[in-house]
């Protein structure tokens, strides 16, 4: 990667970071959603021991919806503020996707680890394999962020964009959630450990594939 | 050619009727709770194959929307070509959606009769449900863009993005050993040679006939849309990204108010 690409990606990433630090809307929305969800789950599971499978399912459904609530906004906000055209003029599509994708990845990882950490602490869930747990949360976050960023860019110019972003992103993300639940439940002591490791490896492969496909598809629609 | 077509259509319907009767007279299959009702398979299996065939066809046509072929076209001609590929993709996805619904309906019926519940959350059942949701997402996205060129681009990109999850859901996930161990749904039935004798012949014949029906429906659907595009272009009604796509040399009628009439109205 030559320096001009790096400069553009860094500029887009910093632009997103500065915008976020100015308003903190994405961070506040995702954090509040995470806290409310975990409190609701812990309240519902009061005095009950959750199995690893149920706990993994609850964690990933919460992360999925927290991601869908916060991440598509990075493209929708450009359209709402009318800054999309300036972005088109100043950077190449691949740089824009990578810059925004890296920012959404950072946001997704923070949200996922916050949510999973709070869930484990509040519900008192025991982690049997911390490495597998971390890998599953990280791999799942990468997959979620790239797919949701792409879906956000696809619906940015649509009339009913906020609702549509979730409607088109969820079916694409269900395979990711399936693998992520498989990997996380193994780390929480449920199911066979080798199967959970296979799911984690599948998740990493899926993350690489989705990150490879995303910029190309984004470049195809960016000038539309 | 037209005479041949007129002959082939009734022949096709006769063949379909004969095969439908054949599905009822083949001996019952063994190893099912209600062997007579296992005949649902003759309808269920071709539907699922056609669902996948049309989904991958739709993905290919969406790819063609973006593929740049230098034929010396003007920007308007290129845009029209894109719209034509998009229409083909839409037709393929529409037919795939119909086959997906029929797959779900026949699968649910089979599940109710043979497994005792209309929905099992079986990995294979759920995979096809997610495929159906992806089809839903594609059409929801299409309907959000009134401009045909944008619609072609955005829905095409979504269709291409769905290739990875579809490939995983339908071809990888149900074949994982841990999933196969808990799933009711058989996999690789044909490849392992489990369909034998008349059951095999009926299944293959039904698949061939339903494929012919699908291709016929697809051709009818695309012909209508392509004629619409050609007619709009000819009449100067085709608009691409807000600009007129009127072919050169065509003068569009413009209504100019009569000056005397306007003066009378003012007075």
Short mmCIF file of N, CA, C and O in Angstrom, two decimals, chain B residues 102-177:
data_model
loop_
_atom_site.label_atom_id
_atom_site.label_comp_id
_atom_site.label_asym_id
_atom_site.label_seq_id
_atom_site.Cartn_x
_atom_site.Cartn_y
_atom_site.Cartn_z
N UNK B 102 -42.09 -22.19 -2.31
CA UNK B 102 -42.58 -23.56 -2.53
C UNK B 102 -41.72 -24.59 -1.80
O UNK B 102 -42.24 -25.58 -1.28
N UNK B 103 -40.40 -24.33 -1.73
CA UNK B 103 -39.52 -25.23 -0.97
C UNK B 103 -39.91 -25.23 0.50
O UNK B 103 -39.98 -26.29 1.14
N UNK B 104 -40.16 -24.03 1.02
CA UNK B 104 -40.53 -23.92 2.44
C UNK B 104 -41.86 -24.63 2.70
O UNK B 104 -42.00 -25.37 3.68
N UNK B 105 -42.84 -24.40 1.82
CA UNK B 105 -44.18 -24.98 2.02
C UNK B 105 -44.11 -26.51 1.97
O UNK B 105 -44.62 -27.19 2.87
N UNK B 106 -43.45 -27.04 0.94
CA UNK B 106 -43.37 -28.51 0.84
C UNK B 106 -42.52 -29.09 1.98
O UNK B 106 -42.83 -30.15 2.51
N UNK B 107 -41.47 -28.34 2.38
CA UNK B 107 -40.63 -28.79 3.49
C UNK B 107 -41.39 -28.83 4.81
O UNK B 107 -41.28 -29.77 5.59
N UNK B 108 -42.21 -27.80 5.02
CA UNK B 108 -43.01 -27.73 6.26
C UNK B 108 -44.02 -28.89 6.29
O UNK B 108 -44.22 -29.54 7.32
N UNK B 109 -44.63 -29.15 5.13
CA UNK B 109 -45.61 -30.24 5.03
C UNK B 109 -44.94 -31.59 5.33
O UNK B 109 -45.47 -32.41 6.09
N UNK B 110 -43.75 -31.78 4.76
CA UNK B 110 -42.99 -33.02 4.98
C UNK B 110 -42.64 -33.14 6.46
O UNK B 110 -42.78 -34.21 7.05
N UNK B 111 -42.18 -32.04 7.03
CA UNK B 111 -41.78 -32.04 8.44
C UNK B 111 -42.96 -32.40 9.35
O UNK B 111 -42.83 -33.19 10.28
N UNK B 112 -44.12 -31.84 9.03
CA UNK B 112 -45.32 -32.09 9.85
C UNK B 112 -45.71 -33.56 9.78
O UNK B 112 -46.03 -34.19 10.79
N UNK B 113 -45.67 -34.13 8.57
CA UNK B 113 -46.13 -35.50 8.37
C UNK B 113 -45.12 -36.51 8.91
O UNK B 113 -45.48 -37.45 9.62
N UNK B 114 -43.84 -36.30 8.59
CA UNK B 114 -42.83 -37.32 8.90
C UNK B 114 -42.14 -37.11 10.24
O UNK B 114 -41.75 -38.08 10.89
N UNK B 115 -41.96 -35.87 10.64
CA UNK B 115 -41.19 -35.61 11.88
C UNK B 115 -42.08 -35.15 13.04
O UNK B 115 -41.58 -34.95 14.14
N UNK B 116 -43.36 -34.91 12.77
CA UNK B 116 -44.30 -34.65 13.85
C UNK B 116 -44.48 -33.19 14.24
O UNK B 116 -45.25 -32.88 15.12
N UNK B 117 -43.78 -32.29 13.61
CA UNK B 117 -43.96 -30.86 13.92
C UNK B 117 -43.76 -30.06 12.65
O UNK B 117 -42.92 -30.42 11.82
N UNK B 118 -44.51 -29.00 12.49
CA UNK B 118 -44.41 -28.24 11.23
C UNK B 118 -43.11 -27.49 11.10
O UNK B 118 -42.65 -27.19 10.02
N UNK B 119 -42.47 -27.17 12.23
CA UNK B 119 -41.18 -26.47 12.17
C UNK B 119 -40.26 -27.05 13.23
O UNK B 119 -40.62 -27.12 14.40
N UNK B 120 -39.06 -27.46 12.82
CA UNK B 120 -38.14 -28.15 13.74
C UNK B 120 -36.93 -27.29 14.12
O UNK B 120 -36.12 -27.72 14.91
N UNK B 121 -36.74 -26.18 13.50
CA UNK B 121 -35.49 -25.40 13.58
C UNK B 121 -34.31 -26.27 13.17
O UNK B 121 -33.20 -26.15 13.69
N UNK B 122 -34.59 -27.15 12.25
CA UNK B 122 -33.54 -27.99 11.69
C UNK B 122 -32.55 -27.07 10.94
O UNK B 122 -32.99 -26.11 10.28
N UNK B 123 -31.23 -27.34 11.02
CA UNK B 123 -30.27 -26.43 10.36
C UNK B 123 -30.57 -26.20 8.89
O UNK B 123 -30.44 -25.09 8.39
N UNK B 124 -30.98 -27.25 8.17
CA UNK B 124 -31.26 -27.10 6.74
C UNK B 124 -32.51 -26.24 6.51
O UNK B 124 -32.52 -25.36 5.66
N UNK B 125 -33.55 -26.51 7.33
CA UNK B 125 -34.78 -25.69 7.24
C UNK B 125 -34.46 -24.23 7.48
O UNK B 125 -34.89 -23.34 6.74
N UNK B 126 -33.68 -23.99 8.54
CA UNK B 126 -33.37 -22.62 8.93
C UNK B 126 -32.50 -21.93 7.88
O UNK B 126 -32.67 -20.74 7.61
N UNK B 127 -31.59 -22.70 7.26
CA UNK B 127 -30.74 -22.13 6.20
C UNK B 127 -31.60 -21.60 5.06
O UNK B 127 -31.36 -20.50 4.54
N UNK B 128 -32.60 -22.40 4.66
CA UNK B 128 -33.46 -21.96 3.55
C UNK B 128 -34.35 -20.80 3.96
O UNK B 128 -34.70 -19.95 3.14
N UNK B 129 -34.71 -20.76 5.26
CA UNK B 129 -35.49 -19.61 5.75
C UNK B 129 -34.66 -18.33 5.63
O UNK B 129 -35.16 -17.28 5.21
N UNK B 130 -33.37 -18.44 5.98
CA UNK B 130 -32.49 -17.26 5.88
C UNK B 130 -32.31 -16.86 4.42
O UNK B 130 -32.28 -15.66 4.09
N UNK B 131 -32.23 -17.87 3.52
CA UNK B 131 -32.15 -17.56 2.08
C UNK B 131 -33.39 -16.77 1.64
O UNK B 131 -33.29 -15.81 0.87
N UNK B 132 -34.53 -17.18 2.18
CA UNK B 132 -35.79 -16.48 1.86
C UNK B 132 -35.74 -15.03 2.38
O UNK B 132 -36.19 -14.10 1.70
N UNK B 133 -35.15 -14.85 3.58
CA UNK B 133 -35.03 -13.50 4.14
C UNK B 133 -34.09 -12.64 3.29
O UNK B 133 -34.31 -11.43 3.13
N UNK B 134 -33.05 -13.26 2.75
CA UNK B 134 -32.12 -12.51 1.88
C UNK B 134 -32.84 -12.06 0.61
O UNK B 134 -32.69 -10.93 0.15
N UNK B 135 -33.68 -12.95 0.06
CA UNK B 135 -34.51 -12.56 -1.08
C UNK B 135 -35.38 -11.36 -0.70
O UNK B 135 -35.53 -10.42 -1.46
N UNK B 136 -35.97 -11.43 0.52
CA UNK B 136 -36.81 -10.33 1.00
C UNK B 136 -36.04 -9.02 1.08
O UNK B 136 -36.52 -7.96 0.67
N UNK B 137 -34.80 -9.11 1.61
CA UNK B 137 -33.94 -7.93 1.71
C UNK B 137 -33.65 -7.34 0.34
O UNK B 137 -33.65 -6.11 0.16
N UNK B 138 -33.42 -8.21 -0.64
CA UNK B 138 -33.12 -7.77 -2.02
C UNK B 138 -34.30 -6.97 -2.58
O UNK B 138 -34.12 -5.87 -3.12
N UNK B 139 -35.51 -7.50 -2.41
CA UNK B 139 -36.67 -6.80 -2.97
C UNK B 139 -37.00 -5.53 -2.19
O UNK B 139 -37.44 -4.54 -2.77
N UNK B 140 -36.75 -5.56 -0.87
CA UNK B 140 -36.98 -4.35 -0.05
C UNK B 140 -36.05 -3.23 -0.52
O UNK B 140 -36.44 -2.07 -0.64
N UNK B 141 -34.79 -3.61 -0.79
CA UNK B 141 -33.81 -2.61 -1.24
C UNK B 141 -34.18 -2.08 -2.62
O UNK B 141 -34.09 -0.88 -2.88
N UNK B 142 -34.60 -2.96 -3.51
CA UNK B 142 -34.99 -2.54 -4.87
C UNK B 142 -36.11 -1.50 -4.83
O UNK B 142 -36.08 -0.51 -5.54
N UNK B 143 -37.10 -1.78 -3.97
CA UNK B 143 -38.27 -0.91 -3.93
C UNK B 143 -37.98 0.45 -3.31
O UNK B 143 -38.82 1.34 -3.36
N UNK B 144 -36.78 0.60 -2.71
CA UNK B 144 -36.46 1.88 -2.07
C UNK B 144 -35.84 2.88 -3.04
O UNK B 144 -35.60 4.02 -2.66
N UNK B 145 -35.53 2.45 -4.26
CA UNK B 145 -34.91 3.36 -5.23
C UNK B 145 -35.80 3.54 -6.45
O UNK B 145 -35.95 2.60 -7.24
N UNK B 146 -36.39 4.73 -6.62
CA UNK B 146 -37.22 4.94 -7.82
C UNK B 146 -36.39 5.04 -9.11
O UNK B 146 -36.87 4.67 -10.17
N UNK B 147 -35.13 5.52 -8.99
CA UNK B 147 -34.29 5.67 -10.18
C UNK B 147 -33.78 4.29 -10.63
O UNK B 147 -33.15 3.57 -9.85
N UNK B 148 -34.04 3.91 -11.90
CA UNK B 148 -33.69 2.54 -12.33
C UNK B 148 -32.19 2.24 -12.29
O UNK B 148 -31.79 1.12 -11.99
N UNK B 149 -31.35 3.24 -12.58
CA UNK B 149 -29.90 2.98 -12.60
C UNK B 149 -29.37 2.76 -11.18
O UNK B 149 -28.59 1.84 -10.94
N UNK B 150 -29.85 3.59 -10.25
CA UNK B 150 -29.43 3.41 -8.85
C UNK B 150 -29.96 2.08 -8.32
O UNK B 150 -29.27 1.37 -7.58
N UNK B 151 -31.21 1.78 -8.70
CA UNK B 151 -31.82 0.52 -8.25
C UNK B 151 -30.96 -0.65 -8.72
O UNK B 151 -30.69 -1.59 -7.97
N UNK B 152 -30.53 -0.58 -9.98
CA UNK B 152 -29.70 -1.66 -10.54
C UNK B 152 -28.39 -1.79 -9.76
O UNK B 152 -27.95 -2.89 -9.41
N UNK B 153 -27.76 -0.65 -9.45
CA UNK B 153 -26.47 -0.67 -8.77
C UNK B 153 -26.57 -1.20 -7.35
O UNK B 153 -25.85 -2.11 -6.96
N UNK B 154 -27.49 -0.62 -6.59
CA UNK B 154 -27.54 -0.96 -5.16
C UNK B 154 -28.07 -2.38 -4.93
O UNK B 154 -27.53 -3.12 -4.10
N UNK B 155 -29.12 -2.74 -5.68
CA UNK B 155 -29.64 -4.11 -5.48
C UNK B 155 -28.65 -5.13 -6.02
O UNK B 155 -28.52 -6.23 -5.47
N UNK B 156 -27.93 -4.77 -7.10
CA UNK B 156 -26.91 -5.67 -7.64
C UNK B 156 -25.79 -5.91 -6.63
O UNK B 156 -25.33 -7.04 -6.46
N UNK B 157 -25.37 -4.84 -5.98
CA UNK B 157 -24.30 -4.98 -4.97
C UNK B 157 -24.76 -5.84 -3.80
O UNK B 157 -24.00 -6.67 -3.28
N UNK B 158 -26.03 -5.67 -3.40
CA UNK B 158 -26.56 -6.49 -2.29
C UNK B 158 -26.61 -7.96 -2.70
O UNK B 158 -26.28 -8.85 -1.91
N UNK B 159 -27.01 -8.17 -3.94
CA UNK B 159 -27.09 -9.55 -4.46
C UNK B 159 -25.70 -10.19 -4.45
O UNK B 159 -25.54 -11.34 -4.04
N UNK B 160 -24.69 -9.44 -4.87
CA UNK B 160 -23.32 -9.97 -4.85
C UNK B 160 -22.84 -10.20 -3.42
O UNK B 160 -22.16 -11.19 -3.14
N UNK B 161 -23.21 -9.26 -2.51
CA UNK B 161 -22.80 -9.42 -1.11
C UNK B 161 -23.44 -10.65 -0.47
O UNK B 161 -22.88 -11.24 0.45
N UNK B 162 -24.62 -11.03 -0.99
CA UNK B 162 -25.32 -12.18 -0.39
C UNK B 162 -24.72 -13.51 -0.84
O UNK B 162 -25.06 -14.56 -0.30
N UNK B 163 -23.83 -13.48 -1.84
CA UNK B 163 -23.26 -14.73 -2.36
C UNK B 163 -22.52 -15.51 -1.27
O UNK B 163 -22.66 -16.73 -1.16
N UNK B 164 -21.75 -14.79 -0.46
CA UNK B 164 -20.94 -15.46 0.58
C UNK B 164 -21.83 -16.14 1.63
O UNK B 164 -21.67 -17.34 1.89
N UNK B 165 -22.80 -15.40 2.26
CA UNK B 165 -23.67 -16.09 3.22
C UNK B 165 -24.50 -17.21 2.61
O UNK B 165 -24.69 -18.25 3.25
N UNK B 166 -24.96 -17.03 1.36
CA UNK B 166 -25.76 -18.08 0.73
C UNK B 166 -24.91 -19.34 0.53
O UNK B 166 -25.34 -20.45 0.82
N UNK B 167 -23.71 -19.12 0.03
CA UNK B 167 -22.79 -20.25 -0.20
C UNK B 167 -22.55 -20.99 1.11
O UNK B 167 -22.61 -22.21 1.17
N UNK B 168 -22.31 -20.21 2.18
CA UNK B 168 -22.04 -20.82 3.48
C UNK B 168 -23.28 -21.56 4.00
O UNK B 168 -23.19 -22.70 4.47
N UNK B 169 -24.43 -20.89 3.94
CA UNK B 169 -25.65 -21.44 4.54
C UNK B 169 -26.14 -22.71 3.85
O UNK B 169 -26.61 -23.63 4.50
N UNK B 170 -26.06 -22.71 2.52
CA UNK B 170 -26.68 -23.80 1.78
C UNK B 170 -25.70 -24.93 1.47
O UNK B 170 -26.06 -26.09 1.50
N UNK B 171 -24.45 -24.56 1.20
CA UNK B 171 -23.51 -25.59 0.75
C UNK B 171 -22.50 -26.02 1.81
O UNK B 171 -21.94 -27.10 1.71
N UNK B 172 -22.24 -25.19 2.81
CA UNK B 172 -21.20 -25.53 3.80
C UNK B 172 -21.83 -25.96 5.13
O UNK B 172 -21.61 -27.09 5.59
N UNK B 173 -22.62 -25.08 5.72
CA UNK B 173 -23.10 -25.30 7.09
C UNK B 173 -23.86 -26.62 7.28
O UNK B 173 -23.55 -27.38 8.20
N UNK B 174 -24.84 -26.94 6.41
CA UNK B 174 -25.58 -28.20 6.64
C UNK B 174 -24.71 -29.45 6.46
O UNK B 174 -25.10 -30.53 6.87
N UNK B 175 -23.54 -29.30 5.83
CA UNK B 175 -22.68 -30.47 5.61
C UNK B 175 -21.60 -30.63 6.68
O UNK B 175 -20.80 -31.57 6.59
N UNK B 176 -21.58 -29.73 7.67
CA UNK B 176 -20.60 -29.88 8.75
C UNK B 176 -20.95 -31.12 9.57
O UNK B 176 -22.14 -31.36 9.83
N UNK B 177 -19.95 -31.91 9.97
CA UNK B 177 -20.27 -33.17 10.68
C UNK B 177 -21.12 -32.96 11.93
O UNK B 177 -22.06 -33.73 12.18
#
